[in-house]
Amino acid sequence: MELDKMDENDWKYHGEGNKSLVVSHVQHARVLRLLKYSTEDAENSPKTTDQAFRHIQNIVDYSQNVMKPLLGEKFVHNGEAVKLPLDFVRQLSLKVQQERPESRCDKVMDTLSGCALCLPNLTQLSSCCCCREHRPPLCIEIKPKCGFLPASRHITKDVKRKVCRFCMHQHFKLANGKWKRLSRYCPLDLFSGNKQRMSLAIKHLIEEPQNNFNIFKVVLNELIQVIVSALLSSWDCPRSGHLRNTQLSEGRVTCEASLLHRDLLRNGNHCLPKDCVLDKILGTQMLDNLDIEGLSPLLKRVEQHLQMFPKERCRLQMDGPYNASFLEKVQNCPAEDDGSLEYAVGKVHQYRVAMTAKDCSIMVAIATCGEDDGLDQSLEIQTTKPRFTCSVSILDLDPKPYESISHQSRLDSKIVNHYLRRTQPNN
Ligand code: ATP
Ligand code: ZN
Ligand code: MG
Ligand code: MG
C-alpha cells in the first residue's frame, strides 16, 4: 500500500462497531480501521495528529505485546498504525456515509487526524489454494462475550453465580429498548465444548444475531457444524479436552437462564480442547477472578494512591505503555492480597485485559475445497461432503481504559438488580 497514492475508489465500506469504522480494499486483503467519535463528546475527539497516532500505536502495542502472548500467535494480527493523506480520508468519509447503518450514525469518522490502523482483511483466508472467484469464501464473525460464571467470594448477589452476565444483560437491554427480542444465545453453551450445546448456541445466534453474529456470505446446518469444528480445532496439540481449574472446582458450567433442554445441560461431556480459540479467550476472560465486586476496593486502593502521587500513574503503567513489563504485571500478580499497592495494580490490569477478552470477536473464514475442479461435471448425486478449510482469528482487541472500570461497577449492579426485579418480582 503506497500511502501517498491512496485513492478512495479502491476502498469500500466494510463494517463498524461502537468505536471504529472499517473499510476494505477492493483488491488486496487489507482493511483500514478508522476511529470514530461522538460530536457531543469533545473529550474523546482526536486532538492532534500526533496524539491520534500515539493512541492507535497504543492499540497496536497492546495487541502485540499483551493480547497476542495471551491469546496465541496464530489468532492475533496486530496491524500497523498509518498516517493517511487528509484528502483521501475526507473523500472516503463522504463515500462511505450512505452505506452506514442509521443506528451507528450518532458518531462520525475521524477525518481530522488522518490516522488509522491497517490490518489484514480477516474475512478472507490468509493462505488458501481454493480462493478462486467462483468459490467465494464464507465468513462468520462471533462476538462470544463472557463464557464463565464468576466464582469470586466477593459477590453479594447469589444470582450472579447462577445466571450469566449476557443472559441478565439481555433483559436489561430489552427493557431499555436496545433490542426488541430476547436472544436465546448463552455464552456458556458456546464455551461448553459440548458439540450439541455449541451447535444450539450458534443456531440461537443465527436466529437473533443482535451484534453478536454476522455472516458475510452464506449457506446453513452444515455451516453450523463447520463453525463448531473451527472453534474447537487446536493446531498445536492433539485433541485432549480439558476443564479449566475454576470450572472443575466450582462444577458449574451451565447458566440457569440458558433455554437448552435440561438433559443436554446436565450431560457432563463438556471440555474445550486445549489451545483452541475458545479456550484461549476463556482463559484470558478468567483473569477477572474477583468479579467487579472484588475488584472495586482494589480500584479504590489504586485511586487513592494516584491521588496522593499522581506521577506514579506512569510507573504503574495505568494507561500503558503496553510492553513486556505490562504483561509481566498481568501474569505475575500475586495470588493472594498482601495489602500492597502492587497487588491492587496487578488485579486492575488483569481486569482490564479480561474486559478486552470479553468484548472481542472471532472471525472464521471458510472456503470449500473441491475434490477436483469439476470440469467433468457428470450429474451424479454428490455423496461426498464438501471439505472445508478455515482460518480463525480474533479481532477487536483494544485496551479498555482504566476509567471504564467504575462504569462497569455501576452497570453490573443495574443489570443484576433489574434481572432480580424481572424474575423475582416479589422479593
Ligand atoms: P465494538 O463496538 O464491538 O467494540 P469496534 O468499534 O471496536 O467494535 P471492531 O469490532 O474492531 O470495532 O470493527 C468493527 C467491525 O469491522 C468488526 O465487527 C468486523 O466486522 C470488521 N472488522 C474489523 N477488523 C477487521 C479485519 N481485520 N478484517 C475484517 N473485518 C474487520
Ligand atoms: Zn447465560
Ligand atoms: Mg467489535
Ligand atoms: Mg471494540
Tab-separated table of C-alpha atoms and ligand atoms in Angstrom:
chain	number	residue	atom	x	y	z
A	1	MET	CA	0.000	0.000	0.000
A	2	GLU	CA	1.531	3.255	-1.083
A	3	LEU	CA	0.385	5.825	1.403
A	4	ASP	CA	0.989	8.766	-0.897
A	5	LYS	CA	-1.113	7.305	-3.705
A	6	MET	CA	-4.293	6.499	-1.853
A	7	ASP	CA	-7.499	6.525	-3.898
A	8	GLU	CA	-10.902	6.329	-2.165
A	9	ASN	CA	-12.250	4.354	-5.141
A	10	ASP	CA	-10.047	1.417	-4.127
A	11	TRP	CA	-11.818	1.156	-0.771
A	12	LYS	CA	-15.323	0.269	0.271
A	13	TYR	CA	-17.380	0.309	3.445
A	14	HIS	CA	-16.902	-2.937	5.351
A	15	GLY	CA	-18.464	-2.534	8.789
A	16	GLU	CA	-18.318	-0.697	12.047
A	17	GLY	CA	-18.620	-1.046	15.792
A	18	ASN	CA	-19.101	1.433	18.549
A	19	LYS	CA	-15.596	2.827	18.365
A	20	SER	CA	-14.363	2.366	14.825
A	21	LEU	CA	-15.336	2.206	11.184
A	22	VAL	CA	-13.687	-0.277	8.838
A	23	VAL	CA	-13.144	-0.042	5.076
A	24	SER	CA	-11.710	-2.826	2.934
A	25	HIS	CA	-9.573	-2.669	-0.169
A	26	VAL	CA	-11.395	-3.877	-3.273
A	27	GLN	CA	-8.450	-5.989	-4.456
A	28	HIS	CA	-5.918	-6.555	-1.722
A	29	ALA	CA	-6.728	-8.363	1.501
A	30	ARG	CA	-6.360	-5.255	3.660
A	31	VAL	CA	-8.648	-3.149	5.796
A	32	LEU	CA	-8.293	0.288	7.374
A	33	ARG	CA	-9.838	0.758	10.802
A	34	LEU	CA	-10.582	4.423	11.473
A	35	LEU	CA	-11.621	5.699	14.865
A	36	LYS	CA	-14.983	7.348	15.390
A	37	TYR	CA	-16.054	9.916	17.922
A	38	SER	CA	-19.258	11.418	19.156
A	39	THR	CA	-19.725	15.016	18.084
A	40	GLU	CA	-21.182	15.794	21.515
A	41	ASP	CA	-18.294	14.305	23.404
A	42	ALA	CA	-15.385	16.670	22.873
A	43	GLU	CA	-13.322	14.663	25.395
A	44	ASN	CA	-12.929	11.775	23.014
A	45	SER	CA	-12.445	13.685	19.810
A	46	PRO	CA	-8.988	13.412	18.348
A	47	LYS	CA	-6.718	16.260	19.323
A	48	THR	CA	-3.568	16.488	17.269
A	49	THR	CA	-2.272	14.099	14.620
A	50	ASP	CA	0.493	13.089	16.993
A	51	GLN	CA	-1.932	12.285	19.780
A	52	ALA	CA	-4.192	10.304	17.458
A	53	PHE	CA	-1.211	8.411	16.082
A	54	ARG	CA	0.028	7.600	19.587
A	55	HIS	CA	-3.458	6.404	20.546
A	56	ILE	CA	-3.506	3.992	17.610
A	57	GLN	CA	0.080	2.924	18.251
A	58	ASN	CA	-1.030	2.131	21.810
A	59	ILE	CA	-3.715	-0.199	20.418
A	60	VAL	CA	-1.102	-1.918	18.240
A	61	ASP	CA	1.276	-2.316	21.217
A	62	TYR	CA	-1.491	-3.738	23.358
A	63	SER	CA	-2.496	-6.303	20.694
A	64	GLN	CA	1.082	-7.256	20.034
A	65	ASN	CA	2.642	-7.284	23.499
A	66	VAL	CA	-0.275	-8.151	25.747
A	67	MET	CA	-3.113	-9.869	23.893
A	68	LYS	CA	-1.035	-11.855	21.400
A	69	PRO	CA	1.003	-13.696	24.067
A	70	LEU	CA	-2.222	-14.407	25.976
A	71	LEU	CA	-4.454	-15.416	23.083
A	72	GLY	CA	-1.900	-17.051	20.851
A	73	GLU	CA	0.308	-16.013	17.981
A	74	LYS	CA	-1.812	-17.677	15.337
A	75	PHE	CA	-5.060	-15.900	16.177
A	76	VAL	CA	-3.951	-12.297	16.641
A	77	HIS	CA	-2.934	-9.859	13.893
A	78	ASN	CA	-1.884	-6.597	15.450
A	79	GLY	CA	-1.661	-4.492	12.302
A	80	GLU	CA	0.148	-1.219	11.873
A	81	ALA	CA	-0.589	2.441	12.656
A	82	VAL	CA	-0.602	4.544	9.482
A	83	LYS	CA	-0.865	8.234	8.575
A	84	LEU	CA	-3.103	8.753	5.572
A	85	PRO	CA	-3.432	11.797	3.311
A	86	LEU	CA	-6.194	14.005	4.740
A	87	ASP	CA	-7.784	14.483	1.366
A	88	PHE	CA	-8.144	10.719	0.943
A	89	VAL	CA	-9.750	10.375	4.386
A	90	ARG	CA	-12.250	13.161	3.704
A	91	GLN	CA	-13.274	11.662	0.349
A	92	LEU	CA	-13.522	8.232	1.944
A	93	SER	CA	-15.746	9.550	4.704
A	94	LEU	CA	-18.151	11.067	2.155
A	95	LYS	CA	-18.137	7.879	0.110
A	96	VAL	CA	-18.984	5.517	2.983
A	97	GLN	CA	-21.524	7.767	4.695
A	98	GLN	CA	-24.504	6.451	2.692
A	99	GLU	CA	-23.599	2.823	3.479
A	100	ARG	CA	-23.566	3.300	7.219
A	101	PRO	CA	-26.467	1.910	9.269
A	102	GLU	CA	-28.507	4.706	10.802
A	103	SER	CA	-28.142	3.268	14.297
A	104	ARG	CA	-24.402	3.920	14.123
A	105	CYS	CA	-24.596	7.481	12.824
A	106	ASP	CA	-24.524	9.060	16.276
A	107	LYS	CA	-20.771	9.078	15.814
A	108	VAL	CA	-18.612	10.401	12.998
A	109	MET	CA	-15.473	9.020	11.488
A	110	ASP	CA	-12.263	10.840	12.398
A	111	THR	CA	-11.297	12.799	9.283
A	112	LEU	CA	-9.094	15.286	11.106
A	113	SER	CA	-6.078	13.298	12.205
A	114	GLY	CA	-5.567	11.124	9.117
A	115	CYS	CA	-4.511	8.254	11.370
A	116	ALA	CA	-5.769	4.701	11.047
A	117	LEU	CA	-4.968	1.121	11.834
A	118	CYS	CA	-4.096	-1.029	8.824
A	119	LEU	CA	-4.906	-4.735	9.261
A	120	PRO	CA	-5.121	-7.846	7.115
A	121	ASN	CA	-8.689	-8.454	5.957
A	122	LEU	CA	-9.651	-11.337	8.213
A	123	THR	CA	-12.790	-12.196	6.270
A	124	GLN	CA	-10.512	-13.655	3.632
A	125	LEU	CA	-8.478	-16.792	4.039
A	126	SER	CA	-4.872	-15.963	4.638
A	127	SER	CA	-3.230	-18.647	2.563
A	128	CYS	CA	-5.617	-20.736	0.624
A	129	CYS	CA	-5.300	-22.558	-2.627
A	130	CYS	CA	-9.004	-22.554	-3.291
A	131	CYS	CA	-9.953	-18.889	-3.085
A	132	ARG	CA	-10.977	-18.728	-6.685
A	133	GLU	CA	-13.546	-16.212	-7.664
A	134	HIS	CA	-16.177	-18.837	-8.382
A	135	ARG	CA	-15.828	-20.202	-4.869
A	136	PRO	CA	-16.102	-17.194	-2.623
A	137	PRO	CA	-15.130	-17.770	0.965
A	138	LEU	CA	-17.794	-17.721	3.553
A	139	CYS	CA	-17.034	-15.846	6.700
A	140	ILE	CA	-18.757	-15.537	10.030
A	141	GLU	CA	-17.984	-13.300	12.973
A	142	ILE	CA	-18.948	-14.149	16.537
A	143	LYS	CA	-18.758	-11.798	19.493
A	144	PRO	CA	-18.950	-14.519	22.146
A	145	LYS	CA	-18.993	-12.338	25.328
A	146	CYS	CA	-18.160	-13.680	28.780
A	147	GLY	CA	-18.086	-17.501	28.864
A	148	PHE	CA	-17.997	-18.280	32.591
A	149	LEU	CA	-19.946	-17.712	35.771
A	150	PRO	CA	-17.965	-15.760	38.350
A	151	ALA	CA	-16.923	-17.721	41.412
A	152	SER	CA	-15.455	-14.851	43.409
A	153	ARG	CA	-16.236	-14.853	47.128
A	154	HIS	CA	-16.755	-11.097	46.920
A	155	ILE	CA	-20.042	-11.490	45.080
A	156	THR	CA	-23.030	-10.210	47.034
A	157	LYS	CA	-25.920	-11.340	44.820
A	158	ASP	CA	-26.187	-15.101	44.521
A	159	VAL	CA	-27.915	-14.842	41.135
A	160	LYS	CA	-24.563	-13.859	39.596
A	161	ARG	CA	-23.235	-17.328	40.375
A	162	LYS	CA	-26.157	-18.950	38.552
A	163	VAL	CA	-27.147	-16.762	35.640
A	164	CYS	CA	-24.504	-15.430	33.302
A	165	ARG	CA	-23.918	-11.771	32.635
A	166	PHE	CA	-25.020	-11.963	28.976
A	167	CYS	CA	-28.380	-13.526	29.833
A	168	MET	CA	-29.072	-10.947	32.534
A	169	HIS	CA	-27.943	-8.117	30.268
A	170	GLN	CA	-30.480	-9.259	27.657
A	171	HIS	CA	-33.377	-8.395	29.989
A	172	PHE	CA	-31.833	-5.010	30.731
A	173	LYS	CA	-31.367	-4.254	27.032
A	174	LEU	CA	-34.932	-5.336	26.221
A	175	ALA	CA	-36.309	-3.048	28.934
A	176	ASN	CA	-34.220	-0.163	27.600
A	177	GLY	CA	-35.408	-0.694	24.039
A	178	LYS	CA	-31.956	-1.618	22.733
A	179	TRP	CA	-33.331	-4.857	21.227
A	180	LYS	CA	-36.894	-5.999	20.564
A	181	ARG	CA	-36.410	-9.725	21.213
A	182	LEU	CA	-34.507	-11.700	23.812
A	183	SER	CA	-31.645	-13.659	22.359
A	184	ARG	CA	-31.657	-17.360	23.283
A	185	TYR	CA	-27.898	-17.445	22.936
A	186	CYS	CA	-25.960	-18.146	26.139
A	187	PRO	CA	-22.145	-17.835	26.020
A	188	LEU	CA	-21.769	-20.733	28.456
A	189	ASP	CA	-23.267	-23.027	25.818
A	190	LEU	CA	-20.782	-21.846	23.211
A	191	PHE	CA	-17.837	-22.259	25.574
A	192	SER	CA	-19.090	-25.632	26.871
A	193	GLY	CA	-17.073	-27.777	24.463
A	194	ASN	CA	-20.170	-29.967	24.076
A	195	LYS	CA	-20.865	-30.077	20.346
A	196	GLN	CA	-24.625	-30.268	20.756
A	197	ARG	CA	-24.765	-27.284	23.117
A	198	MET	CA	-22.361	-25.366	20.905
A	199	SER	CA	-24.441	-26.063	17.792
A	200	LEU	CA	-27.569	-24.796	19.543
A	201	ALA	CA	-25.700	-21.703	20.745
A	202	ILE	CA	-24.755	-20.933	17.141
A	203	LYS	CA	-28.302	-21.638	15.956
A	204	HIS	CA	-29.563	-19.148	18.552
A	205	LEU	CA	-27.042	-16.577	17.347
A	206	ILE	CA	-28.287	-17.049	13.801
A	207	GLU	CA	-31.936	-16.704	14.884
A	208	GLU	CA	-31.356	-13.434	16.765
A	209	PRO	CA	-27.911	-12.143	15.863
A	210	GLN	CA	-28.111	-8.694	17.532
A	211	ASN	CA	-24.490	-7.576	17.330
A	212	ASN	CA	-23.021	-10.919	18.319
A	213	PHE	CA	-23.170	-12.682	14.968
A	214	ASN	CA	-22.527	-11.666	11.419
A	215	ILE	CA	-22.413	-13.748	8.245
A	216	PHE	CA	-20.505	-12.275	5.379
A	217	LYS	CA	-21.554	-14.713	2.620
A	218	VAL	CA	-23.879	-17.664	3.137
A	219	VAL	CA	-25.427	-21.274	3.023
A	220	LEU	CA	-26.950	-23.351	6.839
A	221	ASN	CA	-26.912	-26.655	9.127
A	222	GLU	CA	-23.680	-27.807	7.636
A	223	LEU	CA	-22.319	-24.360	8.229
A	224	ILE	CA	-23.066	-24.735	11.943
A	225	GLN	CA	-21.016	-27.932	12.103
A	226	VAL	CA	-18.108	-26.303	10.326
A	227	ILE	CA	-18.149	-23.399	12.772
A	228	VAL	CA	-18.162	-25.745	15.784
A	229	SER	CA	-15.172	-27.638	14.391
A	230	ALA	CA	-13.265	-24.456	13.655
A	231	LEU	CA	-13.881	-23.156	17.164
A	232	LEU	CA	-12.662	-26.425	18.669
A	233	SER	CA	-9.669	-27.052	16.487
A	234	SER	CA	-6.260	-26.669	18.015
A	235	TRP	CA	-3.395	-26.875	15.646
A	236	ASP	CA	-0.620	-27.293	18.144
A	237	CYS	CA	-1.834	-30.071	20.353
A	238	PRO	CA	-3.584	-33.378	19.938
A	239	ARG	CA	-7.268	-33.130	20.798
A	240	SER	CA	-7.256	-33.642	24.500
A	241	GLY	CA	-10.150	-31.985	26.198
A	242	HIS	CA	-9.620	-30.262	29.478
A	243	LEU	CA	-11.647	-28.409	32.042
A	244	ARG	CA	-10.277	-25.228	33.465
A	245	ASN	CA	-9.453	-25.267	37.173
A	246	THR	CA	-12.166	-22.920	38.308
A	247	GLN	CA	-14.788	-24.775	36.340
A	248	LEU	CA	-13.617	-28.045	37.830
A	249	SER	CA	-13.703	-26.795	41.367
A	250	GLU	CA	-16.992	-24.982	41.031
A	251	GLY	CA	-18.544	-27.651	38.888
A	252	ARG	CA	-20.926	-25.116	37.386
A	253	VAL	CA	-20.645	-24.661	33.659
A	254	THR	CA	-24.258	-24.003	32.845
A	255	CYS	CA	-26.321	-20.884	33.148
A	256	GLU	CA	-29.790	-21.084	34.682
A	257	ALA	CA	-31.177	-18.758	32.051
A	258	SER	CA	-29.992	-20.933	29.151
A	259	LEU	CA	-33.027	-22.262	27.335
A	260	LEU	CA	-31.461	-25.543	26.264
A	261	HIS	CA	-33.079	-28.750	27.349
A	262	ARG	CA	-32.188	-29.724	30.932
A	263	ASP	CA	-30.844	-33.135	29.874
A	264	LEU	CA	-28.440	-31.547	27.465
A	265	LEU	CA	-27.186	-29.153	30.110
A	266	ARG	CA	-26.734	-31.986	32.620
A	267	ASN	CA	-24.833	-34.036	30.113
A	268	GLY	CA	-21.375	-33.901	31.658
A	269	ASN	CA	-19.384	-34.121	28.460
A	270	HIS	CA	-18.068	-30.600	28.276
A	271	CYS	CA	-14.499	-29.674	27.786
A	272	LEU	CA	-12.641	-27.419	25.413
A	273	PRO	CA	-9.594	-28.732	23.593
A	274	LYS	CA	-6.531	-27.007	24.960
A	275	ASP	CA	-5.396	-24.074	22.797
A	276	CYS	CA	-8.483	-23.856	20.624
A	277	VAL	CA	-9.649	-20.274	20.089
A	278	LEU	CA	-12.424	-20.535	22.704
A	279	ASP	CA	-10.035	-21.956	25.292
A	280	LYS	CA	-7.624	-19.076	24.761
A	281	ILE	CA	-10.363	-16.448	25.040
A	282	LEU	CA	-11.930	-18.080	28.102
A	283	GLY	CA	-8.567	-18.344	29.864
A	284	THR	CA	-7.972	-14.641	29.312
A	285	GLN	CA	-11.500	-13.687	30.425
A	286	MET	CA	-10.897	-15.607	33.636
A	287	LEU	CA	-8.100	-13.224	34.618
A	288	ASP	CA	-11.124	-11.468	36.092
A	289	ASN	CA	-11.362	-13.848	39.019
A	290	LEU	CA	-12.506	-11.426	41.726
A	291	ASP	CA	-15.512	-10.107	39.820
A	292	ILE	CA	-16.089	-6.360	39.676
A	293	GLU	CA	-17.314	-6.552	43.277
A	294	GLY	CA	-13.984	-7.891	44.491
A	295	LEU	CA	-12.065	-5.524	42.265
A	296	SER	CA	-13.793	-2.313	43.410
A	297	PRO	CA	-11.953	-1.995	46.782
A	298	LEU	CA	-8.649	-2.642	44.980
A	299	LEU	CA	-9.518	0.026	42.432
A	300	LYS	CA	-10.088	2.415	45.361
A	301	ARG	CA	-6.674	1.487	46.751
A	302	VAL	CA	-5.095	2.374	43.408
A	303	GLU	CA	-7.119	5.581	43.025
A	304	GLN	CA	-6.196	6.825	46.496
A	305	HIS	CA	-2.552	6.172	45.802
A	306	LEU	CA	-2.750	8.012	42.473
A	307	GLN	CA	-4.450	10.975	44.122
A	308	MET	CA	-1.563	11.307	46.537
A	309	PHE	CA	1.134	10.505	43.998
A	310	PRO	CA	-0.182	11.456	40.534
A	311	LYS	CA	3.213	10.878	38.969
A	312	GLU	CA	3.015	7.193	39.857
A	313	ARG	CA	0.395	6.760	37.099
A	314	CYS	CA	3.211	6.451	34.633
A	315	ARG	CA	5.408	3.988	36.580
A	316	LEU	CA	2.376	1.791	37.269
A	317	GLN	CA	1.511	1.871	33.532
A	318	MET	CA	-2.128	2.756	34.160
A	319	ASP	CA	-2.505	3.931	30.532
A	320	GLY	CA	0.344	1.936	29.067
A	321	PRO	CA	2.851	1.694	27.582
A	322	TYR	CA	1.711	-1.794	26.730
A	323	ASN	CA	5.011	-3.599	26.639
A	324	ALA	CA	6.602	-6.712	28.123
A	325	SER	CA	6.687	-5.136	31.564
A	326	PHE	CA	2.894	-4.555	31.440
A	327	LEU	CA	2.350	-8.201	30.505
A	328	GLU	CA	4.659	-9.142	33.358
A	329	LYS	CA	2.412	-7.240	35.784
A	330	VAL	CA	-0.617	-9.055	34.359
A	331	GLN	CA	0.909	-12.514	34.503
A	332	ASN	CA	2.856	-12.342	37.757
A	333	CYS	CA	0.324	-10.740	40.057
A	334	PRO	CA	0.412	-12.443	43.476
A	335	ALA	CA	-2.435	-14.900	44.076
A	336	GLU	CA	-3.442	-13.509	47.462
A	337	ASP	CA	-3.956	-9.938	48.626
A	338	ASP	CA	-0.950	-8.950	50.702
A	339	GLY	CA	-2.355	-5.456	51.143
A	340	SER	CA	0.162	-3.996	48.718
A	341	LEU	CA	-0.361	-1.442	46.008
A	342	GLU	CA	1.355	-3.811	43.561
A	343	TYR	CA	-1.288	-6.475	44.153
A	344	ALA	CA	-4.095	-3.947	43.564
A	345	VAL	CA	-2.470	-2.657	40.362
A	346	GLY	CA	-1.915	-6.212	39.108
A	347	LYS	CA	-5.572	-7.088	39.637
A	348	VAL	CA	-6.730	-3.863	37.944
A	349	HIS	CA	-4.528	-4.640	34.923
A	350	GLN	CA	-5.797	-8.224	34.821
A	351	TYR	CA	-9.373	-6.999	34.961
A	352	ARG	CA	-8.832	-4.675	32.011
A	353	VAL	CA	-7.248	-7.448	29.945
A	354	ALA	CA	-10.193	-9.727	30.808
A	355	MET	CA	-12.600	-6.948	29.679
A	356	THR	CA	-10.909	-6.911	26.282
A	357	ALA	CA	-11.293	-10.696	26.002
A	358	LYS	CA	-14.982	-10.415	26.962
A	359	ASP	CA	-15.545	-7.906	24.173
A	360	CYS	CA	-13.531	-9.314	21.284
A	361	SER	CA	-14.777	-11.031	18.122
A	362	ILE	CA	-13.806	-14.306	16.484
A	363	MET	CA	-13.611	-14.344	12.709
A	364	VAL	CA	-13.938	-17.721	10.974
A	365	ALA	CA	-13.221	-17.592	7.244
A	366	ILE	CA	-14.310	-20.738	5.463
A	367	ALA	CA	-13.776	-21.978	1.932
A	368	THR	CA	-14.883	-25.203	0.349
A	369	CYS	CA	-12.128	-27.262	-1.188
A	370	GLY	CA	-13.449	-29.071	-4.251
A	371	GLU	CA	-12.259	-32.630	-4.901
A	372	ASP	CA	-11.271	-31.648	-8.393
A	373	ASP	CA	-12.291	-28.554	-10.211
A	374	GLY	CA	-15.348	-30.155	-11.710
A	375	LEU	CA	-14.540	-29.820	-15.394
A	376	ASP	CA	-16.046	-33.247	-15.840
A	377	GLN	CA	-19.393	-32.397	-14.293
A	378	SER	CA	-21.405	-35.576	-14.503
A	379	LEU	CA	-24.845	-35.429	-12.982
A	380	GLU	CA	-24.010	-37.887	-10.265
A	381	ILE	CA	-25.618	-37.331	-6.929
A	382	GLN	CA	-22.958	-35.889	-4.750
A	383	THR	CA	-22.231	-38.356	-1.983
A	384	THR	CA	-19.060	-36.891	-0.602
A	385	LYS	CA	-19.459	-33.973	1.753
A	386	PRO	CA	-17.691	-30.813	0.719
A	387	ARG	CA	-14.435	-30.370	2.559
A	388	PHE	CA	-13.632	-27.089	4.170
A	389	THR	CA	-10.596	-25.127	5.107
A	390	CYS	CA	-10.881	-22.499	7.793
A	391	SER	CA	-8.831	-19.697	9.181
A	392	VAL	CA	-9.688	-18.473	12.664
A	393	SER	CA	-8.662	-15.090	14.048
A	394	ILE	CA	-9.528	-12.810	16.927
A	395	LEU	CA	-10.210	-9.129	16.415
A	396	ASP	CA	-11.240	-6.007	18.289
A	397	LEU	CA	-8.546	-6.200	20.947
A	398	ASP	CA	-8.396	-2.578	22.097
A	399	PRO	CA	-7.262	-1.783	25.623
A	400	LYS	CA	-10.223	-0.790	27.801
A	401	PRO	CA	-9.450	2.491	29.546
A	402	TYR	CA	-8.725	2.407	33.239
A	403	GLU	CA	-11.581	4.892	33.746
A	404	SER	CA	-14.162	2.496	32.317
A	405	ILE	CA	-13.863	0.141	35.301
A	406	SER	CA	-16.003	2.298	37.575
A	407	HIS	CA	-18.644	2.405	34.822
A	408	GLN	CA	-18.570	-1.433	34.807
A	409	SER	CA	-19.230	-1.449	38.523
A	410	ARG	CA	-22.360	0.721	38.204
A	411	LEU	CA	-23.597	-1.200	35.158
A	412	ASP	CA	-23.139	-4.525	36.935
A	413	SER	CA	-25.438	-3.631	39.805
A	414	LYS	CA	-28.014	-2.101	37.431
A	415	ILE	CA	-28.150	-5.291	35.354
A	416	VAL	CA	-28.312	-7.643	38.311
A	417	ASN	CA	-30.973	-5.625	40.149
A	418	HIS	CA	-33.069	-5.321	37.010
A	419	TYR	CA	-32.829	-9.078	36.426
A	420	LEU	CA	-33.857	-9.828	40.000
A	421	ARG	CA	-36.862	-7.484	39.761
A	422	ARG	CA	-37.919	-9.059	36.451
A	423	THR	CA	-37.612	-12.651	37.512
A	424	GLN	CA	-38.463	-12.474	41.206
A	425	PRO	CA	-40.855	-9.523	41.416
A	426	ASN	CA	-41.998	-10.434	44.926
A	427	ASN	CA	-38.609	-10.205	46.583
B	1	ATP	P1	-17.143	-2.881	19.215
B	1	ATP	O1	-18.296	-1.933	19.258
B	1	ATP	O2	-17.573	-4.322	19.063
B	1	ATP	O3	-16.121	-2.703	20.300
B	1	ATP	P2	-15.217	-1.619	17.453
B	1	ATP	O4	-15.776	-0.270	17.163
B	1	ATP	O5	-14.136	-1.725	18.469
B	1	ATP	O6	-16.400	-2.626	17.807
B	1	ATP	P3	-14.219	-3.597	15.526
B	1	ATP	O7	-15.055	-4.658	16.133
B	1	ATP	O8	-12.755	-3.743	15.652
B	1	ATP	O9	-14.689	-2.155	16.044
B	1	ATP	O10	-14.541	-3.432	13.974
B	1	ATP	C1	-15.875	-3.265	13.504
B	1	ATP	C2	-16.207	-4.371	12.517
B	1	ATP	O11	-15.350	-4.295	11.381
B	1	ATP	C3	-15.978	-5.775	13.098
B	1	ATP	O12	-17.116	-6.223	13.794
B	1	ATP	C4	-15.692	-6.582	11.828
B	1	ATP	O13	-16.904	-6.975	11.194
B	1	ATP	C5	-14.978	-5.582	10.925
B	1	ATP	N1	-13.516	-5.747	11.047
B	1	ATP	C6	-12.699	-5.196	11.966
B	1	ATP	N2	-11.415	-5.553	11.774
B	1	ATP	C7	-11.414	-6.373	10.691
B	1	ATP	C8	-10.390	-7.089	9.963
B	1	ATP	N3	-9.115	-7.036	10.327
B	1	ATP	N4	-10.768	-7.824	8.905
B	1	ATP	C9	-12.063	-7.884	8.533
B	1	ATP	N5	-13.060	-7.240	9.163
B	1	ATP	C10	-12.753	-6.487	10.218
B	2	ZN	ZN	-26.412	-17.440	30.159
B	3	MG	MG	-16.256	-5.239	17.713
B	4	MG	MG	-14.081	-2.714	20.320
